[in-house]
Amino acid sequence: MVKPLSKLFQNPETNILAEIGKTAALMHGVVDLSIGDPDQTTARSIIDAAYTAMKQGYTHYTASAGDPDYLQAVLKFHKDYFNLDYDLTNVRATAGASHALFIAMGAIIDPGDEVVILEPYFTSYKVEVEAFGGKPVFVQTKPENGFQPNLTELKAAVTAKTKAIIVNSPCNPTGAVFNQQTLTDIVTIARDADLYIFADEVYWPYVFGDNKFIPLESLAPERTIVTGSLSKVFAMTGFRIGYLLAPKPIIDAAGLLNEGVSYTPVAPSQHAGTFALNHLQEFMPTLQKAFATRLNYLAENLAKVPYLKVQPAAGSIYLFVDIRQSGLDDVAFSDYLLKEKNVLVIPGRAFGAAGNGFIRIAATQDMPELKKAVVAFQTLKLPQ
Ligand SMILES: Cc1ncc(COP(=O)(O)O)c(C=O)c1O
């Protein structure tokens, strides 16, 4: 006999995503609109940057905070695009935003601390908060408000134990983009209660129409913890490269934790990342345009399907679609759509209870696949 595993990961809750994934894996020719992984292969020149660096011997550990060239590229990009001044004491290279979130949570959370998460939310937040003994406190955002936070409810969720609020704009899964006033109000709530703010900015270029991406760190640099990623900006998910940008004490503490996590990020990925960031204009607009076109196409055509209610995406690479008029709940609907039409989407409740009645459609396939999906929605015969 050996002692039991940590209670934390012996969670008997059904994993909705895993269940649907299992069914999909047994099927052929599925139009997979479930994952937030752009279908585009990383640009050849970015791949070459990693490959060339490896052939030249960049196959070793880098400095623990990251390769100085990569860190400078992050700072320069941040200055060029957002006109914000940070220095090398404010930045760490990470294996994607996931790693940045994890080590930054570890830097600020003591057991019992509460972290406010706006629902529907990117599912990893809960695990990351709980991994350090923190308590996630969920505040629902609602479709009738375009999934914008209700600031009175947000304020009411803050207690003496609250340590941080997580903000993800553009948002996965809802596509909501928070405007200057909303962000300013969030900052006021955070300042009044001495809180940190996580600004998860992985979708920053994906804002459409009149919406604008506003970096939270421009409003509250003293308390904002930016988790950034090259995954979606450059279609580099498999490289696992991102960054943490924050006040120095957080960077230092996260660095100490990371000594026991990954020590350094992946060297070739940092080389690829340096190249990508230094040539951002060569890559990003193409992806931005592709996602804008795809989301427009989906929103326009799905809006005509009688049992769907669709708002054009304000941002992100997802469409969050109301299926309540189908007479099915979101899990049953996703299951039915998969079995009847071979189209895989994610039920909204996978992102928290506030997602009930919605499905998330990732525009991470090319137009011919999206066209197939639209036909599937148009021709789906709902059970009577
Ligand atoms: C909101 C959000 N944050 C963070 C991540 C993690 O991205 P990565 O670890 O690939 O940088 C994702 C990935 O889907 C995401 O949607």
Short mmCIF file of C-alpha atoms and ligand atoms in Angstrom, two decimals:
data_model
loop_
_atom_site.label_atom_id
_atom_site.label_comp_id
_atom_site.label_asym_id
_atom_site.label_seq_id
_atom_site.Cartn_x
_atom_site.Cartn_y
_atom_site.Cartn_z
CA MET A 1 0.00 0.00 0.00
CA VAL A 2 1.10 3.54 -0.65
CA LYS A 3 -0.51 6.69 0.66
CA PRO A 4 -3.27 8.39 -1.38
CA LEU A 5 -2.52 10.94 -4.06
CA SER A 6 -3.13 14.65 -3.50
CA LYS A 7 -6.87 15.27 -3.07
CA LEU A 8 -6.65 18.17 -5.47
CA PHE A 9 -6.58 16.08 -8.63
CA GLN A 10 -8.87 13.27 -7.56
CA ASN A 11 -11.80 15.26 -8.81
CA PRO A 12 -14.82 13.08 -9.59
CA GLU A 13 -16.56 15.84 -11.64
CA THR A 14 -17.18 14.73 -15.22
CA ASN A 15 -14.81 16.35 -17.62
CA ILE A 16 -17.14 17.51 -20.38
CA LEU A 17 -14.35 18.19 -22.80
CA ALA A 18 -12.71 14.82 -22.28
CA GLU A 19 -16.03 13.00 -22.79
CA ILE A 20 -16.81 14.77 -26.06
CA GLY A 21 -13.19 14.38 -27.18
CA LYS A 22 -13.41 10.62 -26.64
CA THR A 23 -16.50 10.37 -28.86
CA ALA A 24 -14.89 12.55 -31.54
CA ALA A 25 -11.72 10.45 -31.53
CA LEU A 26 -13.74 7.43 -32.65
CA MET A 27 -15.24 9.29 -35.62
CA HIS A 28 -13.84 10.07 -39.07
CA GLY A 29 -13.83 13.34 -40.98
CA VAL A 30 -14.92 15.44 -38.01
CA VAL A 31 -14.97 19.21 -38.57
CA ASP A 32 -13.11 20.07 -35.41
CA LEU A 33 -14.01 23.53 -34.15
CA SER A 34 -13.18 22.69 -30.58
CA ILE A 35 -9.61 23.71 -29.95
CA GLY A 36 -7.99 27.12 -29.66
CA ASP A 37 -5.07 26.07 -31.80
CA PRO A 38 -4.84 27.97 -35.08
CA ASP A 39 -4.76 25.57 -38.04
CA GLN A 40 -2.08 27.65 -39.78
CA THR A 41 1.44 26.25 -39.61
CA THR A 42 3.92 28.67 -38.06
CA ALA A 43 5.56 30.87 -40.75
CA ARG A 44 8.53 29.15 -42.39
CA SER A 45 10.98 31.92 -41.46
CA ILE A 46 10.06 31.60 -37.76
CA ILE A 47 10.64 27.84 -37.91
CA ASP A 48 13.95 28.49 -39.70
CA ALA A 49 15.03 30.88 -36.93
CA ALA A 50 14.70 28.08 -34.39
CA TYR A 51 16.29 25.51 -36.67
CA THR A 52 19.26 27.71 -37.56
CA ALA A 53 19.84 28.58 -33.91
CA MET A 54 19.84 24.91 -32.95
CA LYS A 55 22.30 24.04 -35.70
CA GLN A 56 24.54 26.82 -34.39
CA GLY A 57 24.59 25.23 -30.97
CA TYR A 58 21.72 26.98 -29.17
CA THR A 59 20.72 23.72 -27.59
CA HIS A 60 21.56 24.62 -23.98
CA TYR A 61 19.89 26.17 -20.98
CA THR A 62 19.49 29.90 -21.37
CA ALA A 63 19.74 32.43 -18.55
CA SER A 64 17.03 31.54 -16.08
CA ALA A 65 14.89 34.63 -16.81
CA GLY A 66 15.31 33.95 -20.52
CA ASP A 67 17.62 34.69 -23.42
CA PRO A 68 18.42 38.44 -23.25
CA ASP A 69 17.62 38.82 -26.98
CA TYR A 70 14.17 37.35 -26.44
CA LEU A 71 13.52 39.49 -23.36
CA GLN A 72 14.62 42.61 -25.28
CA ALA A 73 12.33 41.63 -28.15
CA VAL A 74 9.38 41.37 -25.72
CA LEU A 75 10.20 44.78 -24.22
CA LYS A 76 10.65 46.39 -27.63
CA PHE A 77 7.39 44.97 -28.96
CA HIS A 78 5.62 46.21 -25.85
CA LYS A 79 7.13 49.68 -26.24
CA ASP A 80 6.46 49.86 -29.99
CA TYR A 81 2.84 48.71 -29.78
CA PHE A 82 1.65 50.04 -26.44
CA ASN A 83 4.24 52.73 -25.71
CA LEU A 84 4.91 51.30 -22.27
CA ASP A 85 8.30 51.32 -20.60
CA TYR A 86 9.40 48.17 -18.84
CA ASP A 87 12.94 46.93 -18.28
CA LEU A 88 14.70 43.60 -17.87
CA THR A 89 13.73 43.42 -14.19
CA ASN A 90 10.06 43.23 -15.26
CA VAL A 91 10.11 40.33 -17.65
CA ARG A 92 10.58 36.55 -17.78
CA ALA A 93 10.40 34.18 -20.71
CA THR A 94 7.92 31.36 -20.15
CA ALA A 95 6.62 28.25 -21.84
CA GLY A 96 3.47 30.00 -23.01
CA ALA A 97 1.00 32.05 -21.00
CA SER A 98 0.00 28.89 -19.09
CA HIS A 99 3.43 28.71 -17.49
CA ALA A 100 3.43 32.47 -16.89
CA LEU A 101 0.05 32.20 -15.14
CA PHE A 102 1.23 29.31 -13.01
CA ILE A 103 4.43 30.86 -11.71
CA ALA A 104 2.79 34.25 -11.20
CA MET A 105 -0.04 32.65 -9.19
CA GLY A 106 2.61 30.92 -7.11
CA ALA A 107 4.29 34.26 -6.56
CA ILE A 108 1.21 35.91 -5.05
CA ILE A 109 -1.14 33.25 -3.60
CA ASP A 110 -1.03 32.02 -0.03
CA PRO A 111 -3.38 29.21 1.01
CA GLY A 112 -6.86 30.64 1.61
CA ASP A 113 -6.39 33.65 -0.66
CA GLU A 114 -9.27 34.32 -3.01
CA VAL A 115 -8.92 35.11 -6.69
CA VAL A 116 -11.86 36.55 -8.61
CA ILE A 117 -12.49 34.96 -12.00
CA LEU A 118 -15.02 36.29 -14.48
CA GLU A 119 -17.20 33.51 -15.86
CA PRO A 120 -17.25 32.05 -18.52
CA TYR A 121 -13.50 31.63 -18.15
CA PHE A 122 -10.46 29.90 -19.62
CA THR A 123 -10.55 26.64 -17.67
CA SER A 124 -6.93 26.58 -16.51
CA TYR A 125 -7.44 29.55 -14.18
CA LYS A 126 -9.29 27.46 -11.62
CA VAL A 127 -6.64 24.73 -11.50
CA GLU A 128 -3.85 27.29 -11.25
CA VAL A 129 -5.45 29.14 -8.35
CA GLU A 130 -6.24 25.89 -6.54
CA ALA A 131 -2.75 24.47 -7.07
CA PHE A 132 -1.45 27.04 -4.57
CA GLY A 133 -4.27 26.59 -2.07
CA GLY A 134 -6.16 29.61 -3.37
CA LYS A 135 -9.91 29.80 -3.72
CA PRO A 136 -11.44 30.79 -7.06
CA VAL A 137 -14.43 33.10 -6.65
CA PHE A 138 -16.57 33.24 -9.78
CA VAL A 139 -18.47 36.28 -10.94
CA GLN A 140 -20.78 35.62 -13.85
CA THR A 141 -20.87 37.78 -16.93
CA LYS A 142 -24.13 37.63 -18.84
CA PRO A 143 -25.14 37.44 -22.49
CA GLU A 144 -27.63 40.31 -22.08
CA ASN A 145 -24.65 42.54 -21.19
CA GLY A 146 -22.49 41.16 -24.01
CA PHE A 147 -20.53 39.21 -21.36
CA GLN A 148 -19.17 42.46 -19.93
CA PRO A 149 -18.64 42.38 -16.17
CA ASN A 150 -21.23 43.90 -13.89
CA LEU A 151 -19.00 46.09 -11.75
CA THR A 152 -21.33 46.13 -8.75
CA GLU A 153 -21.27 42.33 -8.69
CA LEU A 154 -17.51 42.32 -9.19
CA LYS A 155 -17.05 44.70 -6.27
CA ALA A 156 -19.38 42.63 -4.09
CA ALA A 157 -17.23 39.53 -4.72
CA VAL A 158 -14.15 41.20 -3.23
CA THR A 159 -13.51 40.30 0.42
CA ALA A 160 -10.65 40.83 2.85
CA LYS A 161 -9.20 37.58 1.53
CA THR A 162 -9.18 38.58 -2.14
CA LYS A 163 -5.71 38.78 -3.65
CA ALA A 164 -6.34 39.26 -7.34
CA ILE A 165 -8.81 39.61 -10.20
CA ILE A 166 -8.18 37.82 -13.48
CA VAL A 167 -9.08 39.78 -16.60
CA ASN A 168 -8.99 38.20 -20.05
CA SER A 169 -9.83 40.69 -22.79
CA PRO A 170 -10.26 39.72 -25.63
CA CYS A 171 -11.93 36.85 -23.84
CA ASN A 172 -11.80 33.13 -24.37
CA PRO A 173 -14.52 31.84 -24.73
CA THR A 174 -16.96 34.75 -25.07
CA GLY A 175 -15.02 37.00 -27.45
CA ALA A 176 -15.89 40.02 -25.27
CA VAL A 177 -13.50 42.97 -25.36
CA PHE A 178 -13.58 45.32 -22.36
CA ASN A 179 -13.57 49.03 -23.06
CA GLN A 180 -11.54 51.76 -21.33
CA GLN A 181 -14.33 52.59 -18.85
CA THR A 182 -14.80 48.98 -17.77
CA LEU A 183 -11.08 48.47 -17.34
CA THR A 184 -10.76 51.75 -15.43
CA ASP A 185 -13.56 50.63 -13.10
CA ILE A 186 -11.84 47.27 -12.55
CA VAL A 187 -8.63 49.13 -11.71
CA THR A 188 -10.53 51.29 -9.20
CA ILE A 189 -11.93 48.18 -7.51
CA ALA A 190 -8.44 46.66 -7.42
CA ARG A 191 -6.83 49.85 -6.07
CA ASP A 192 -9.48 50.30 -3.37
CA ALA A 193 -8.85 46.76 -2.11
CA ASP A 194 -5.07 46.61 -2.83
CA LEU A 195 -5.42 43.76 -5.30
CA TYR A 196 -3.31 42.46 -8.12
CA ILE A 197 -4.80 42.23 -11.59
CA PHE A 198 -3.93 39.43 -13.97
CA ALA A 199 -4.12 40.70 -17.52
CA ASP A 200 -4.24 37.63 -19.74
CA GLU A 201 -3.44 39.20 -23.10
CA VAL A 202 -2.93 36.17 -25.31
CA TYR A 203 -5.50 37.36 -27.89
CA TRP A 204 -4.46 41.02 -27.98
CA PRO A 205 -4.34 41.46 -31.81
CA TYR A 206 -7.74 39.84 -32.33
CA VAL A 207 -10.08 42.80 -31.93
CA PHE A 208 -12.63 43.64 -34.59
CA GLY A 209 -14.85 46.52 -35.70
CA ASP A 210 -14.71 49.48 -33.35
CA ASN A 211 -13.27 47.46 -30.50
CA LYS A 212 -9.82 48.32 -29.22
CA PHE A 213 -7.37 46.32 -27.19
CA ILE A 214 -6.36 48.33 -24.13
CA PRO A 215 -3.45 46.92 -22.14
CA LEU A 216 -4.44 46.93 -18.48
CA GLU A 217 -0.85 47.60 -17.51
CA SER A 218 -1.21 51.04 -19.09
CA LEU A 219 -3.84 51.83 -16.45
CA ALA A 220 -2.33 50.17 -13.36
CA PRO A 221 1.31 49.21 -13.94
CA GLU A 222 1.98 48.93 -10.20
CA ARG A 223 -0.36 45.93 -9.77
CA THR A 224 -0.87 44.39 -13.20
CA ILE A 225 0.59 40.99 -14.01
CA VAL A 226 0.65 40.50 -17.77
CA THR A 227 0.65 36.98 -19.13
CA GLY A 228 1.53 37.06 -22.80
CA SER A 229 1.92 34.40 -25.42
CA LEU A 230 3.10 33.93 -28.97
CA SER A 231 0.78 30.93 -29.34
CA LYS A 232 -2.13 32.70 -31.00
CA VAL A 233 -0.41 35.87 -32.22
CA PHE A 234 1.94 33.89 -34.50
CA ALA A 235 0.27 30.44 -34.61
CA MET A 236 3.10 29.06 -32.46
CA THR A 237 1.18 26.97 -29.91
CA GLY A 238 3.58 24.01 -30.14
CA PHE A 239 6.65 26.15 -29.52
CA ARG A 240 5.42 26.85 -25.98
CA ILE A 241 6.69 30.39 -25.79
CA GLY A 242 5.31 33.38 -23.93
CA TYR A 243 6.25 35.86 -21.24
CA LEU A 244 5.44 37.27 -17.86
CA LEU A 245 5.58 41.04 -17.51
CA ALA A 246 5.08 42.45 -14.01
CA PRO A 247 6.50 44.54 -11.19
CA LYS A 248 9.96 43.31 -10.15
CA PRO A 249 9.01 41.60 -6.84
CA ILE A 250 6.58 39.35 -8.73
CA ILE A 251 9.14 38.54 -11.41
CA ASP A 252 11.69 37.70 -8.70
CA ALA A 253 9.33 35.44 -6.73
CA ALA A 254 8.06 33.76 -9.89
CA GLY A 255 11.70 33.18 -10.84
CA LEU A 256 12.40 31.44 -7.53
CA LEU A 257 9.38 29.18 -8.01
CA ASN A 258 10.41 28.48 -11.59
CA GLU A 259 13.79 27.16 -10.43
CA GLY A 260 11.75 24.13 -9.41
CA VAL A 261 9.42 24.10 -12.40
CA SER A 262 11.23 24.39 -15.72
CA TYR A 263 14.32 26.40 -14.70
CA THR A 264 14.48 28.03 -18.13
CA PRO A 265 12.14 28.18 -21.11
CA VAL A 266 12.97 26.25 -24.28
CA ALA A 267 16.04 27.76 -25.99
CA PRO A 268 15.10 27.22 -29.68
CA SER A 269 11.59 28.53 -29.02
CA GLN A 270 13.05 31.71 -27.60
CA HIS A 271 15.07 32.16 -30.80
CA ALA A 272 11.94 31.64 -32.85
CA GLY A 273 10.11 34.06 -30.56
CA THR A 274 12.78 36.73 -30.91
CA PHE A 275 12.51 36.52 -34.68
CA ALA A 276 8.72 36.53 -34.63
CA LEU A 277 8.43 39.54 -32.32
CA ASN A 278 11.08 41.50 -34.25
CA HIS A 279 9.11 40.92 -37.48
CA LEU A 280 5.63 41.12 -36.04
CA GLN A 281 4.21 43.17 -38.92
CA GLU A 282 5.19 40.47 -41.42
CA PHE A 283 3.07 37.83 -39.69
CA MET A 284 0.40 39.15 -37.40
CA PRO A 285 -1.81 41.08 -39.89
CA THR A 286 -2.28 37.96 -42.04
CA LEU A 287 -3.55 35.92 -39.09
CA GLN A 288 -5.62 38.82 -37.83
CA LYS A 289 -7.30 39.16 -41.23
CA ALA A 290 -7.89 35.41 -41.52
CA PHE A 291 -9.66 35.26 -38.15
CA ALA A 292 -11.67 38.42 -38.84
CA THR A 293 -12.87 36.94 -42.17
CA ARG A 294 -13.70 33.56 -40.63
CA LEU A 295 -15.55 34.99 -37.63
CA ASN A 296 -17.49 37.38 -39.86
CA TYR A 297 -18.48 34.55 -42.15
CA LEU A 298 -19.60 32.37 -39.24
CA ALA A 299 -21.49 35.17 -37.48
CA GLU A 300 -23.25 36.31 -40.64
CA ASN A 301 -24.36 32.84 -41.70
CA LEU A 302 -25.13 31.32 -38.33
CA ALA A 303 -27.27 34.35 -37.46
CA LYS A 304 -29.68 33.17 -40.18
CA VAL A 305 -30.12 29.74 -38.57
CA PRO A 306 -33.45 29.97 -36.71
CA TYR A 307 -32.46 28.16 -33.52
CA LEU A 308 -29.19 30.11 -33.06
CA LYS A 309 -28.64 33.57 -31.64
CA VAL A 310 -25.34 35.09 -32.67
CA GLN A 311 -23.59 38.36 -31.89
CA PRO A 312 -20.66 39.32 -34.12
CA ALA A 313 -17.38 38.60 -32.34
CA ALA A 314 -15.84 41.68 -30.74
CA GLY A 315 -12.54 39.88 -30.33
CA SER A 316 -10.64 36.59 -29.86
CA ILE A 317 -10.70 33.68 -32.31
CA TYR A 318 -14.01 32.25 -31.06
CA LEU A 319 -17.71 32.74 -31.55
CA PHE A 320 -19.88 32.12 -28.48
CA VAL A 321 -23.28 31.14 -29.79
CA ASP A 322 -26.60 30.98 -27.96
CA ILE A 323 -28.31 27.63 -28.65
CA ARG A 324 -31.10 27.96 -26.06
CA GLN A 325 -33.80 28.06 -28.72
CA SER A 326 -32.78 24.61 -29.94
CA GLY A 327 -34.63 23.03 -27.03
CA LEU A 328 -31.44 21.20 -25.99
CA ASP A 329 -28.96 22.15 -23.34
CA ASP A 330 -25.42 22.94 -24.48
CA VAL A 331 -23.95 19.52 -23.65
CA ALA A 332 -26.80 17.65 -25.34
CA PHE A 333 -26.65 20.01 -28.32
CA SER A 334 -22.89 19.55 -28.82
CA ASP A 335 -23.27 15.81 -28.54
CA TYR A 336 -26.16 15.76 -31.00
CA LEU A 337 -24.34 18.01 -33.50
CA LEU A 338 -21.31 15.73 -33.35
CA LYS A 339 -23.29 12.53 -33.82
CA GLU A 340 -25.62 13.89 -36.52
CA LYS A 341 -23.27 16.14 -38.44
CA ASN A 342 -19.69 15.33 -37.49
CA VAL A 343 -19.05 18.85 -36.20
CA LEU A 344 -17.22 19.25 -32.90
CA VAL A 345 -17.81 22.35 -30.73
CA ILE A 346 -17.46 22.92 -27.00
CA PRO A 347 -20.49 23.27 -24.72
CA GLY A 348 -20.44 26.60 -22.91
CA ARG A 349 -20.67 25.11 -19.43
CA ALA A 350 -17.16 23.71 -19.90
CA PHE A 351 -16.15 27.33 -19.18
CA GLY A 352 -18.27 27.61 -16.05
CA ALA A 353 -21.98 27.76 -15.28
CA ALA A 354 -22.33 31.17 -16.95
CA GLY A 355 -21.73 29.42 -20.26
CA ASN A 356 -24.88 27.26 -19.98
CA GLY A 357 -26.97 27.45 -23.13
CA PHE A 358 -24.01 28.46 -25.33
CA ILE A 359 -21.47 26.69 -27.51
CA ARG A 360 -17.97 27.86 -28.33
CA ILE A 361 -17.00 27.65 -31.97
CA ALA A 362 -13.27 28.06 -32.59
CA ALA A 363 -12.54 29.56 -36.00
CA THR A 364 -9.41 27.44 -36.10
CA GLN A 365 -10.11 25.71 -39.41
CA ASP A 366 -9.93 27.02 -42.95
CA MET A 367 -12.91 28.39 -44.90
CA PRO A 368 -13.89 25.12 -46.65
CA GLU A 369 -14.19 23.44 -43.22
CA LEU A 370 -16.15 26.38 -41.84
CA LYS A 371 -18.49 26.21 -44.82
CA LYS A 372 -19.13 22.54 -44.05
CA ALA A 373 -19.91 23.52 -40.46
CA VAL A 374 -22.37 26.21 -41.55
CA VAL A 375 -24.20 23.71 -43.79
CA ALA A 376 -24.30 21.30 -40.85
CA PHE A 377 -25.97 23.89 -38.62
CA GLN A 378 -28.38 24.87 -41.43
CA THR A 379 -29.47 21.31 -42.12
CA LEU A 380 -29.48 19.95 -38.58
CA LYS A 381 -32.90 18.49 -37.76
CA LEU A 382 -33.53 19.12 -34.11
CA PRO A 383 -35.09 16.29 -32.11
CA GLN A 384 -38.82 16.89 -31.60
C1 LIG B 1 -7.25 32.92 -22.34
C2 LIG B 1 -6.07 32.03 -22.51
N1 LIG B 1 -5.01 32.22 -21.72
C3 LIG B 1 -3.91 31.45 -21.83
C4 LIG B 1 -3.84 30.43 -22.75
C5 LIG B 1 -2.62 29.59 -22.79
O1 LIG B 1 -1.87 29.82 -23.93
P1 LIG B 1 -0.39 29.30 -24.09
O2 LIG B 1 0.00 28.57 -22.86
O3 LIG B 1 -0.38 28.46 -25.31
O4 LIG B 1 0.42 30.53 -24.26
C6 LIG B 1 -4.93 30.19 -23.60
C7 LIG B 1 -4.91 29.09 -24.57
O5 LIG B 1 -5.89 28.73 -25.18
C8 LIG B 1 -6.07 31.02 -23.47
O6 LIG B 1 -7.14 30.84 -24.25
#
